[in-house]
Amino acid sequence: DARFRSISAVSAKVVWASGEKGTYARSIDGKLFVSHQVPGAEKLDFRCVVGFDADHATLLAIGEGDKSRIYHTDDGGETWALQFVNDNPKAFFDAIAFWDPAHGIAFSDSVEGKIPVLVTDDGGQHWSLAPSAGMPAALDGEGAFASSGTCLVVHGARDAWIATGSAAKSRVFHSSDRG
């Protein structure tokens, strides 16, 4: 009874999906999906999933303050590690993406004139705010559409694009150095 919001097709057979009520689903044959809830996350909305293979995936829960969280599994969803809990009550993380299993990026709607960008280089064991000096100032109320994680795209080893649209103008930001 949960709506799914995001999908990550690792191959023709391995597919991960995520949605509301702390729900995720996985297929290892490309046909049958088995869904579960992440323990303790039943009230969270997973709007973004990144699958790496049949055993490894990362989920982003969206929402203000500590509702924005990142979880990771190394065993096909049998257990989930909580990797990040947003401690800024004004931040609302929208999307997450990975260049490879070690290097990832996530971002929030604007907070006090800046767009917070998180980065990891150890598979999410540690997330840190990227320096904001290289990011243009945020427009008043600037944010993204946090429905499926498609407002953040990575390519190659270092490029990332963030699309926003809730301010007076829509914008696309590009980084060629992993944020």
PDB file of C-alpha atoms in Angstrom:
ATOM      1  CA  ASP A   1       0.000   0.000   0.000  1.00  0.00           C
ATOM      2  CA  ALA A   2       2.976   2.336  -0.498  1.00  0.00           C
ATOM      3  CA  ARG A   3       3.560   4.523  -3.548  1.00  0.00           C
ATOM      4  CA  PHE A   4       6.934   4.055  -5.192  1.00  0.00           C
ATOM      5  CA  ARG A   5       8.854   7.164  -6.242  1.00  0.00           C
ATOM      6  CA  SER A   6      12.237   6.067  -7.556  1.00  0.00           C
ATOM      7  CA  ILE A   7      13.776   3.192  -9.468  1.00  0.00           C
ATOM      8  CA  SER A   8      17.357   2.134 -10.112  1.00  0.00           C
ATOM      9  CA  ALA A   9      17.935  -0.513 -12.774  1.00  0.00           C
ATOM     10  CA  VAL A  10      21.357  -2.034 -12.192  1.00  0.00           C
ATOM     11  CA  SER A  11      20.916  -4.553 -14.998  1.00  0.00           C
ATOM     12  CA  ALA A  12      18.108  -6.265 -16.899  1.00  0.00           C
ATOM     13  CA  LYS A  13      17.562  -8.448 -13.819  1.00  0.00           C
ATOM     14  CA  VAL A  14      18.627  -6.429 -10.766  1.00  0.00           C
ATOM     15  CA  VAL A  15      16.324  -3.509  -9.985  1.00  0.00           C
ATOM     16  CA  TRP A  16      15.724  -1.495  -6.806  1.00  0.00           C
ATOM     17  CA  ALA A  17      12.731   0.769  -6.120  1.00  0.00           C
ATOM     18  CA  SER A  18      11.852   3.039  -3.197  1.00  0.00           C
ATOM     19  CA  GLY A  19       8.814   4.824  -1.862  1.00  0.00           C
ATOM     20  CA  GLU A  20       6.758   6.084   1.004  1.00  0.00           C
ATOM     21  CA  LYS A  21       6.268   4.486   4.437  1.00  0.00           C
ATOM     22  CA  GLY A  22       9.946   3.466   4.550  1.00  0.00           C
ATOM     23  CA  THR A  23       9.370   0.998   1.722  1.00  0.00           C
ATOM     24  CA  TYR A  24      11.841  -0.383  -0.794  1.00  0.00           C
ATOM     25  CA  ALA A  25      11.608  -3.232  -3.285  1.00  0.00           C
ATOM     26  CA  ARG A  26      14.194  -5.355  -5.051  1.00  0.00           C
ATOM     27  CA  SER A  27      14.123  -7.706  -8.008  1.00  0.00           C
ATOM     28  CA  ILE A  28      16.952 -10.102  -8.775  1.00  0.00           C
ATOM     29  CA  ASP A  29      15.307 -11.686 -11.816  1.00  0.00           C
ATOM     30  CA  GLY A  30      13.805  -8.606 -13.481  1.00  0.00           C
ATOM     31  CA  LYS A  31      10.273  -9.895 -12.945  1.00  0.00           C
ATOM     32  CA  LEU A  32       9.386 -10.492  -9.296  1.00  0.00           C
ATOM     33  CA  PHE A  33       9.779  -7.608  -6.846  1.00  0.00           C
ATOM     34  CA  VAL A  34       9.852  -8.232  -3.114  1.00  0.00           C
ATOM     35  CA  SER A  35       9.111  -5.223  -0.941  1.00  0.00           C
ATOM     36  CA  HIS A  36       9.931  -4.513   2.687  1.00  0.00           C
ATOM     37  CA  GLN A  37      10.152  -1.593   5.089  1.00  0.00           C
ATOM     38  CA  VAL A  38      13.435  -0.380   6.509  1.00  0.00           C
ATOM     39  CA  PRO A  39      13.141  -1.008  10.276  1.00  0.00           C
ATOM     40  CA  GLY A  40      12.573   2.254  12.133  1.00  0.00           C
ATOM     41  CA  ALA A  41      11.896   4.175   8.906  1.00  0.00           C
ATOM     42  CA  GLU A  42       8.181   3.425   8.568  1.00  0.00           C
ATOM     43  CA  LYS A  43       7.274   7.144   8.631  1.00  0.00           C
ATOM     44  CA  LEU A  44       9.911   8.172   6.078  1.00  0.00           C
ATOM     45  CA  ASP A  45       9.510   8.816   2.369  1.00  0.00           C
ATOM     46  CA  PHE A  46      12.288   7.265   0.266  1.00  0.00           C
ATOM     47  CA  ARG A  47      12.275   9.392  -2.875  1.00  0.00           C
ATOM     48  CA  CYS A  48      15.631   8.301  -4.252  1.00  0.00           C
ATOM     49  CA  VAL A  49      17.363   4.934  -4.551  1.00  0.00           C
ATOM     50  CA  VAL A  50      20.743   4.070  -6.058  1.00  0.00           C
ATOM     51  CA  GLY A  51      21.386   0.380  -6.665  1.00  0.00           C
ATOM     52  CA  PHE A  52      24.922  -0.877  -7.232  1.00  0.00           C
ATOM     53  CA  ASP A  53      24.252  -4.620  -7.552  1.00  0.00           C
ATOM     54  CA  ALA A  54      21.894  -7.218  -6.048  1.00  0.00           C
ATOM     55  CA  ASP A  55      23.304  -6.719  -2.553  1.00  0.00           C
ATOM     56  CA  HIS A  56      24.274  -3.036  -2.368  1.00  0.00           C
ATOM     57  CA  ALA A  57      21.938  -0.026  -2.493  1.00  0.00           C
ATOM     58  CA  THR A  58      21.534   3.415  -0.940  1.00  0.00           C
ATOM     59  CA  LEU A  59      18.243   5.134  -0.066  1.00  0.00           C
ATOM     60  CA  LEU A  60      17.544   8.832   0.506  1.00  0.00           C
ATOM     61  CA  ALA A  61      14.577   9.800   2.670  1.00  0.00           C
ATOM     62  CA  ILE A  62      13.341  13.328   2.056  1.00  0.00           C
ATOM     63  CA  GLY A  63      11.839  15.846   4.413  1.00  0.00           C
ATOM     64  CA  GLU A  64      12.656  18.782   6.611  1.00  0.00           C
ATOM     65  CA  GLY A  65      15.290  18.427   9.299  1.00  0.00           C
ATOM     66  CA  ASP A  66      15.975  14.921  10.545  1.00  0.00           C
ATOM     67  CA  LYS A  67      13.499  13.377   8.084  1.00  0.00           C
ATOM     68  CA  SER A  68      16.230  13.728   5.441  1.00  0.00           C
ATOM     69  CA  ARG A  69      18.301  10.579   5.973  1.00  0.00           C
ATOM     70  CA  ILE A  70      20.565   8.223   4.048  1.00  0.00           C
ATOM     71  CA  TYR A  71      20.512   4.438   4.517  1.00  0.00           C
ATOM     72  CA  HIS A  72      22.715   1.761   2.917  1.00  0.00           C
ATOM     73  CA  THR A  73      22.553  -2.015   2.639  1.00  0.00           C
ATOM     74  CA  ASP A  74      25.356  -4.460   1.848  1.00  0.00           C
ATOM     75  CA  ASP A  75      23.227  -7.601   2.082  1.00  0.00           C
ATOM     76  CA  GLY A  76      20.291  -7.158  -0.287  1.00  0.00           C
ATOM     77  CA  GLY A  77      18.179  -5.330   2.280  1.00  0.00           C
ATOM     78  CA  GLU A  78      18.463  -7.812   5.136  1.00  0.00           C
ATOM     79  CA  THR A  79      19.976  -4.985   7.210  1.00  0.00           C
ATOM     80  CA  TRP A  80      20.229  -1.240   6.664  1.00  0.00           C
ATOM     81  CA  ALA A  81      22.846   1.104   8.113  1.00  0.00           C
ATOM     82  CA  LEU A  82      21.813   4.676   8.846  1.00  0.00           C
ATOM     83  CA  GLN A  83      24.630   6.716   7.284  1.00  0.00           C
ATOM     84  CA  PHE A  84      23.371  10.290   7.568  1.00  0.00           C
ATOM     85  CA  VAL A  85      20.732  12.231   9.496  1.00  0.00           C
ATOM     86  CA  ASN A  86      20.252  15.866   8.556  1.00  0.00           C
ATOM     87  CA  ASP A  87      20.767  18.076  11.606  1.00  0.00           C
ATOM     88  CA  ASN A  88      19.778  21.369   9.955  1.00  0.00           C
ATOM     89  CA  PRO A  89      16.053  21.985  10.568  1.00  0.00           C
ATOM     90  CA  LYS A  90      15.884  24.246   7.484  1.00  0.00           C
ATOM     91  CA  ALA A  91      17.448  21.742   5.056  1.00  0.00           C
ATOM     92  CA  PHE A  92      15.378  19.384   2.892  1.00  0.00           C
ATOM     93  CA  PHE A  93      17.520  16.967   0.882  1.00  0.00           C
ATOM     94  CA  ASP A  94      16.130  16.223  -2.572  1.00  0.00           C
ATOM     95  CA  ALA A  95      18.313  13.671  -4.340  1.00  0.00           C
ATOM     96  CA  ILE A  96      21.356  11.459  -4.181  1.00  0.00           C
ATOM     97  CA  ALA A  97      23.602  10.012  -6.898  1.00  0.00           C
ATOM     98  CA  PHE A  98      26.865   8.077  -7.120  1.00  0.00           C
ATOM     99  CA  TRP A  99      29.634   8.092  -9.720  1.00  0.00           C
ATOM    100  CA  ASP A 100      30.817   4.733  -8.370  1.00  0.00           C
ATOM    101  CA  PRO A 101      30.215   2.796  -5.134  1.00  0.00           C
ATOM    102  CA  ALA A 102      32.627   5.043  -3.189  1.00  0.00           C
ATOM    103  CA  HIS A 103      31.882   8.535  -4.533  1.00  0.00           C
ATOM    104  CA  GLY A 104      28.463  10.104  -4.058  1.00  0.00           C
ATOM    105  CA  ILE A 105      26.672  13.417  -3.858  1.00  0.00           C
ATOM    106  CA  ALA A 106      23.365  14.705  -2.431  1.00  0.00           C
ATOM    107  CA  PHE A 107      21.831  18.158  -2.197  1.00  0.00           C
ATOM    108  CA  SER A 108      19.177  20.140  -0.347  1.00  0.00           C
ATOM    109  CA  ASP A 109      16.787  22.939  -1.164  1.00  0.00           C
ATOM    110  CA  SER A 110      18.293  26.330  -0.383  1.00  0.00           C
ATOM    111  CA  VAL A 111      19.133  27.279   3.190  1.00  0.00           C
ATOM    112  CA  GLU A 112      20.045  30.874   4.056  1.00  0.00           C
ATOM    113  CA  GLY A 113      21.036  31.766   0.488  1.00  0.00           C
ATOM    114  CA  LYS A 114      23.030  28.577  -0.221  1.00  0.00           C
ATOM    115  CA  ILE A 115      22.291  25.179  -1.718  1.00  0.00           C
ATOM    116  CA  PRO A 116      23.840  22.609   0.635  1.00  0.00           C
ATOM    117  CA  VAL A 117      25.707  19.832  -1.192  1.00  0.00           C
ATOM    118  CA  LEU A 118      26.844  16.667   0.606  1.00  0.00           C
ATOM    119  CA  VAL A 119      29.666  14.496  -0.698  1.00  0.00           C
ATOM    120  CA  THR A 120      31.194  11.163   0.266  1.00  0.00           C
ATOM    121  CA  ASP A 121      34.306   9.364  -0.921  1.00  0.00           C
ATOM    122  CA  ASP A 122      33.922   6.240   1.221  1.00  0.00           C
ATOM    123  CA  GLY A 123      30.596   4.801   0.084  1.00  0.00           C
ATOM    124  CA  GLY A 124      28.603   6.944   2.498  1.00  0.00           C
ATOM    125  CA  GLN A 125      30.341   5.985   5.705  1.00  0.00           C
ATOM    126  CA  HIS A 126      30.977   9.709   6.101  1.00  0.00           C
ATOM    127  CA  TRP A 127      29.084  12.558   4.444  1.00  0.00           C
ATOM    128  CA  SER A 128      30.378  16.129   4.547  1.00  0.00           C
ATOM    129  CA  LEU A 129      29.162  19.474   3.276  1.00  0.00           C
ATOM    130  CA  ALA A 130      31.030  20.595   0.175  1.00  0.00           C
ATOM    131  CA  PRO A 131      32.457  24.118   0.396  1.00  0.00           C
ATOM    132  CA  SER A 132      29.803  26.588  -0.731  1.00  0.00           C
ATOM    133  CA  ALA A 133      32.303  29.092  -2.157  1.00  0.00           C
ATOM    134  CA  GLY A 134      32.138  27.531  -5.635  1.00  0.00           C
ATOM    135  CA  MET A 135      28.337  27.404  -5.768  1.00  0.00           C
ATOM    136  CA  PRO A 136      26.340  30.421  -6.989  1.00  0.00           C
ATOM    137  CA  ALA A 137      24.092  32.015  -4.368  1.00  0.00           C
ATOM    138  CA  ALA A 138      20.639  30.496  -4.149  1.00  0.00           C
ATOM    139  CA  LEU A 139      17.612  32.405  -5.310  1.00  0.00           C
ATOM    140  CA  ASP A 140      14.922  33.150  -2.755  1.00  0.00           C
ATOM    141  CA  GLY A 141      13.043  29.898  -2.122  1.00  0.00           C
ATOM    142  CA  GLU A 142      15.153  27.909  -4.597  1.00  0.00           C
ATOM    143  CA  GLY A 143      14.710  24.169  -4.422  1.00  0.00           C
ATOM    144  CA  ALA A 144      14.180  21.067  -6.472  1.00  0.00           C
ATOM    145  CA  PHE A 145      11.444  18.587  -7.287  1.00  0.00           C
ATOM    146  CA  ALA A 146      12.142  15.765  -4.833  1.00  0.00           C
ATOM    147  CA  SER A 147       9.985  13.136  -6.422  1.00  0.00           C
ATOM    148  CA  SER A 148      12.314  10.628  -8.010  1.00  0.00           C
ATOM    149  CA  GLY A 149      15.891  11.779  -7.626  1.00  0.00           C
ATOM    150  CA  THR A 150      16.061  12.883 -11.246  1.00  0.00           C
ATOM    151  CA  CYS A 151      16.907  16.486 -10.317  1.00  0.00           C
ATOM    152  CA  LEU A 152      20.498  15.303  -9.698  1.00  0.00           C
ATOM    153  CA  VAL A 153      22.448  13.446 -12.371  1.00  0.00           C
ATOM    154  CA  VAL A 154      26.079  12.323 -12.426  1.00  0.00           C
ATOM    155  CA  HIS A 155      28.146  11.187 -15.385  1.00  0.00           C
ATOM    156  CA  GLY A 156      31.646   9.869 -15.896  1.00  0.00           C
ATOM    157  CA  ALA A 157      34.016  10.132 -12.957  1.00  0.00           C
ATOM    158  CA  ARG A 158      33.411  13.731 -11.819  1.00  0.00           C
ATOM    159  CA  ASP A 159      30.503  15.557 -13.514  1.00  0.00           C
ATOM    160  CA  ALA A 160      27.240  16.368 -11.728  1.00  0.00           C
ATOM    161  CA  TRP A 161      24.181  18.431 -12.665  1.00  0.00           C
ATOM    162  CA  ILE A 162      21.559  19.788 -10.249  1.00  0.00           C
ATOM    163  CA  ALA A 163      18.249  21.160 -11.567  1.00  0.00           C
ATOM    164  CA  THR A 164      16.089  23.520  -9.527  1.00  0.00           C
ATOM    165  CA  GLY A 165      12.731  25.039 -10.269  1.00  0.00           C
ATOM    166  CA  SER A 166      10.846  26.391  -7.280  1.00  0.00           C
ATOM    167  CA  ALA A 167      12.200  29.965  -7.425  1.00  0.00           C
ATOM    168  CA  ALA A 168      11.492  32.839  -9.828  1.00  0.00           C
ATOM    169  CA  LYS A 169      13.774  31.110 -12.367  1.00  0.00           C
ATOM    170  CA  SER A 170      14.650  27.487 -13.021  1.00  0.00           C
ATOM    171  CA  ARG A 171      18.365  26.765 -13.104  1.00  0.00           C
ATOM    172  CA  VAL A 172      20.813  23.952 -13.811  1.00  0.00           C
ATOM    173  CA  PHE A 173      24.122  23.821 -11.959  1.00  0.00           C
ATOM    174  CA  HIS A 174      27.112  21.865 -13.245  1.00  0.00           C
ATOM    175  CA  SER A 175      30.124  20.616 -11.309  1.00  0.00           C
ATOM    176  CA  SER A 176      33.121  19.012 -12.992  1.00  0.00           C
ATOM    177  CA  ASP A 177      34.900  18.215  -9.712  1.00  0.00           C
ATOM    178  CA  ARG A 178      32.379  16.084  -7.777  1.00  0.00           C
ATOM    179  CA  GLY A 179      30.637  19.049  -6.189  1.00  0.00           C
TER     180      GLY A 179
END
